[in-house]
Coordinates of C-alpha atoms in Angstrom, one line a residue:
X19 CA 21.6 -4.1 3.7
X20 CA 20.0 -2.3 1.0
X21 CA 16.4 -2.6 0.6
X22 CA 15.6 -5.2 -2.3
X23 CA 12.9 -2.9 -3.8
X24 CA 15.6 -0.3 -4.8
X25 CA 17.0 -2.8 -7.4
X26 CA 13.8 -3.8 -8.9
X27 CA 12.8 -1.8 -12.2
X28 CA 9.5 -0.3 -12.1
X29 CA 8.3 -1.6 -15.5
X30 CA 9.2 -5.1 -14.4
X31 CA 7.2 -4.8 -11.3
X32 CA 4.2 -3.2 -13.1
X33 CA 4.3 -5.7 -16.0
X34 CA 4.1 -8.5 -13.6
X35 CA 1.3 -7.0 -11.4
X36 CA -0.9 -6.3 -14.4
X37 CA -0.8 -9.7 -16.1
X38 CA -4.2 -11.0 -16.9
X39 CA -3.5 -14.2 -14.7
X40 CA -2.4 -12.0 -11.8
X41 CA -4.6 -9.0 -12.1
X42 CA -3.2 -7.3 -8.9
X43 CA -2.5 -3.9 -10.3
X44 CA -6.0 -3.5 -11.7
X45 CA -7.6 -4.7 -8.5
X46 CA -5.6 -2.3 -6.4
X47 CA -6.2 0.4 -8.7
X48 CA -10.0 -0.1 -8.2
X49 CA -9.5 0.0 -4.5
X50 CA -7.8 3.4 -4.8
X51 CA -10.7 4.6 -6.9
X52 CA -13.2 3.7 -4.3
X53 CA -11.1 5.4 -1.6
X54 CA -10.7 8.6 -3.6
X55 CA -14.4 8.8 -4.2
X56 CA -15.2 9.1 -0.4
X57 CA -16.1 12.7 0.1
X58 CA -15.2 12.5 3.7
X59 CA -11.6 12.1 2.8
X60 CA -9.5 15.3 2.3
X61 CA -6.0 14.1 2.8
X62 CA -4.4 10.8 1.9
X63 CA -1.0 9.2 2.7
X64 CA -0.1 6.2 0.4
X65 CA 2.7 4.0 1.9
X66 CA 4.6 2.3 -0.9
X67 CA 3.2 4.5 -3.8
X68 CA 5.6 3.1 -6.4
X69 CA 4.6 4.5 -9.8
X70 CA 1.3 5.8 -8.5
X71 CA -1.1 3.0 -9.5
X72 CA -4.5 4.4 -9.0
X73 CA -3.6 8.0 -8.8
X74 CA -5.3 8.7 -12.1
X75 CA -8.6 8.4 -10.1
X76 CA -7.5 11.3 -8.1
X77 CA -7.4 13.9 -10.8
X78 CA -10.9 15.1 -10.7
X79 CA -11.7 14.6 -7.0
X80 CA -12.1 16.9 -4.1
X81 CA -8.8 15.7 -2.4
X82 CA -6.6 18.6 -1.3
X83 CA -3.5 16.6 -0.3
X84 CA -1.8 13.4 -1.4
X85 CA 1.4 12.2 0.1
X86 CA 3.2 9.3 -1.3
X87 CA 6.1 7.6 0.3
X88 CA 8.4 5.0 -1.2
X89 CA 11.9 3.7 -0.6
X90 CA 12.8 3.7 -4.4
X91 CA 13.6 7.2 -5.6
X92 CA 13.3 6.1 -9.2
X93 CA 9.8 5.0 -8.7
X94 CA 8.9 8.4 -7.3
X95 CA 10.4 10.4 -10.1
X96 CA 8.4 8.2 -12.6
X97 CA 5.3 8.9 -10.5
X98 CA 6.0 12.5 -10.4
X99 CA 6.3 12.6 -14.3
X100 CA 3.1 10.7 -14.7
X101 CA 1.0 13.0 -12.6
X102 CA 2.3 16.5 -13.3
X103 CA -1.3 17.7 -13.1
X104 CA -1.4 16.7 -9.5
X105 CA 1.8 18.6 -8.7
X106 CA -0.1 21.2 -6.5
X107 CA -1.7 18.4 -4.4
X108 CA 0.9 15.6 -4.6
X109 CA 3.9 15.4 -2.3
X110 CA 6.3 12.5 -2.9
X111 CA 8.9 11.6 -0.2
X112 CA 11.7 9.0 -0.5
X113 CA 12.1 7.3 2.7
X114 CA 12.6 3.9 4.4
X115 CA 9.4 3.2 6.3
X116 CA 11.3 1.0 8.9
X117 CA 13.3 4.2 9.9
X118 CA 12.1 4.8 13.6
X119 CA 13.0 8.5 13.2
X120 CA 10.7 8.9 10.1
X121 CA 7.9 11.4 11.0
X122 CA 4.6 11.2 9.2
X123 CA 2.0 14.0 9.0
X124 CA -1.6 13.4 10.1
X125 CA -4.0 12.5 7.4
X126 CA -7.6 11.6 7.1
X127 CA -6.7 8.2 5.4
X128 CA -3.5 6.2 5.4
X129 CA -3.3 3.3 2.8
X130 CA -1.0 0.4 2.7
X131 CA -1.5 -2.0 0.0
X132 CA 0.8 -5.3 -0.1
X133 CA 3.3 -3.3 2.1
X134 CA 3.0 -4.6 5.5
X135 CA 4.4 -7.9 4.4
X136 CA 7.7 -6.1 3.6
X137 CA 8.0 -3.8 6.8
X138 CA 6.4 -6.1 9.3
X139 CA 3.4 -5.6 11.6
X140 CA 5.5 -4.0 14.4
X141 CA 6.9 -1.3 12.1
X142 CA 3.5 -0.7 10.6
X143 CA 1.9 -0.2 13.9
X144 CA 4.6 2.0 15.0
X145 CA 4.0 4.3 12.1
X146 CA 0.4 4.4 12.9
X147 CA 1.2 5.3 16.5
X148 CA 3.3 8.2 15.3
X149 CA 0.9 9.6 12.6
X150 CA -2.5 8.7 14.1
X151 CA -4.5 8.8 10.8
X152 CA -8.3 9.1 11.2
X153 CA -8.7 6.0 9.1
X154 CA -6.6 3.1 7.7
X155 CA -7.2 1.1 4.6
X156 CA -4.8 -1.8 3.9
X157 CA -4.6 -4.7 1.7
X158 CA -2.9 -8.0 2.6
X159 CA -2.2 -11.1 0.2
X160 CA -3.6 -14.4 1.0
X161 CA -1.6 -17.1 -0.9
X162 CA -4.4 -19.4 -1.2
X163 CA -4.9 -23.2 -0.4
X164 CA -1.9 -24.2 -2.7
X165 CA 0.5 -21.8 -1.1
X166 CA 2.5 -21.3 -4.2
X167 CA 4.6 -18.6 -2.7
X168 CA 4.0 -14.8 -2.0
X169 CA 5.1 -13.8 -5.6
X170 CA 2.8 -15.1 -8.3
X171 CA 4.4 -17.1 -11.1
X172 CA 5.2 -15.1 -14.3
X173 CA 8.2 -14.6 -16.6
X174 CA 9.3 -11.8 -14.2
X175 CA 9.3 -13.9 -11.1
X176 CA 13.1 -14.4 -10.6
X177 CA 13.4 -10.7 -10.5
X178 CA 11.5 -10.7 -7.1
X179 CA 13.7 -13.5 -5.4
X180 CA 15.6 -10.9 -3.3
X181 CA 12.4 -9.9 -1.7
X182 CA 12.3 -13.1 0.3
X183 CA 15.0 -11.5 2.5
X184 CA 12.4 -9.1 3.9
X185 CA 9.0 -10.7 3.3
X186 CA 7.0 -11.6 6.4
X187 CA 3.8 -13.3 6.8
X188 CA 1.1 -11.2 8.3
X189 CA -1.8 -12.5 10.3
X190 CA -4.9 -10.2 9.7
X191 CA -6.3 -11.0 13.1
X192 CA -3.1 -10.1 15.0
X193 CA -2.9 -6.9 12.9
X194 CA -6.5 -6.1 14.0
X195 CA -5.6 -6.7 17.7
X196 CA -2.5 -4.6 17.5
X197 CA -4.4 -1.6 16.0
X198 CA -7.3 -2.2 18.5
X199 CA -4.8 -1.3 21.2
X200 CA -4.3 2.1 19.4
X201 CA -8.0 2.5 19.5
X202 CA -8.6 1.7 15.8
X203 CA -11.7 -0.4 15.2
X204 CA -12.1 -2.7 12.2
X205 CA -15.0 -1.2 10.3
X206 CA -15.0 -3.6 7.1
X207 CA -13.2 -6.7 6.1
X208 CA -13.6 -8.1 2.6
X209 CA -11.9 -10.8 0.5
X210 CA -11.2 -10.4 -3.2
X211 CA -10.4 -13.5 -5.2
X212 CA -7.7 -13.3 -7.8
X213 CA -7.4 -15.3 -11.0
X214 CA -4.4 -17.5 -9.9
X215 CA -6.0 -18.8 -6.6
X216 CA -4.7 -16.0 -4.5
X217 CA -6.8 -13.5 -2.8
X218 CA -6.6 -10.0 -1.1
X219 CA -7.8 -9.5 2.4
X220 CA -9.0 -5.9 2.6
X221 CA -9.1 -4.3 6.0
X222 CA -10.6 -0.9 6.8
X223 CA -10.2 0.8 10.2
X224 CA -11.6 3.9 12.0
X225 CA -10.2 5.7 14.9
X226 CA -12.5 5.4 17.9
X227 CA -12.6 8.9 19.4
X228 CA -15.3 8.0 22.0

């Protein structure tokens, strides 16, 4: 089965995410900006980089290496064109993250925003086991009390219907427990409310080296 993300146009995805009543693109870009500002981070791997939302905040930073991975080659080409000035620091890789043979290089920080729901906790934990990043920063979506579905309502909503084939619910507590078994400690958990009643669950982990 072809990954449904391959057939979703980037402009449709981005226009949906940046709607004022959804505000997810803007929120995730702000999260990326805060990550890039951390002077203790020299290398970053971004899982599900798509068109590079938030990469504009990396242009004038100390970051020496940014690796972006996505299953959609068209997304990566658009990302590359948008950020030509990062070409000496930006490596883009087209890959299916569910491939057990995929090798990830070590990095100071690995990010996964609204991605674990599409590859599953087991797959994500396997990626962490293979790459052993120093830190992990991920964002999960909470659908809110009304539980109106994982895709927010918008004129673009029907385009995302095929994603139901691969979408999985992720329990933040279970994710924390799985990563703890790999010696990753939860260092920060925050909730960010969104305009339409949904929220982001933001989790930060550090590798316990002692």
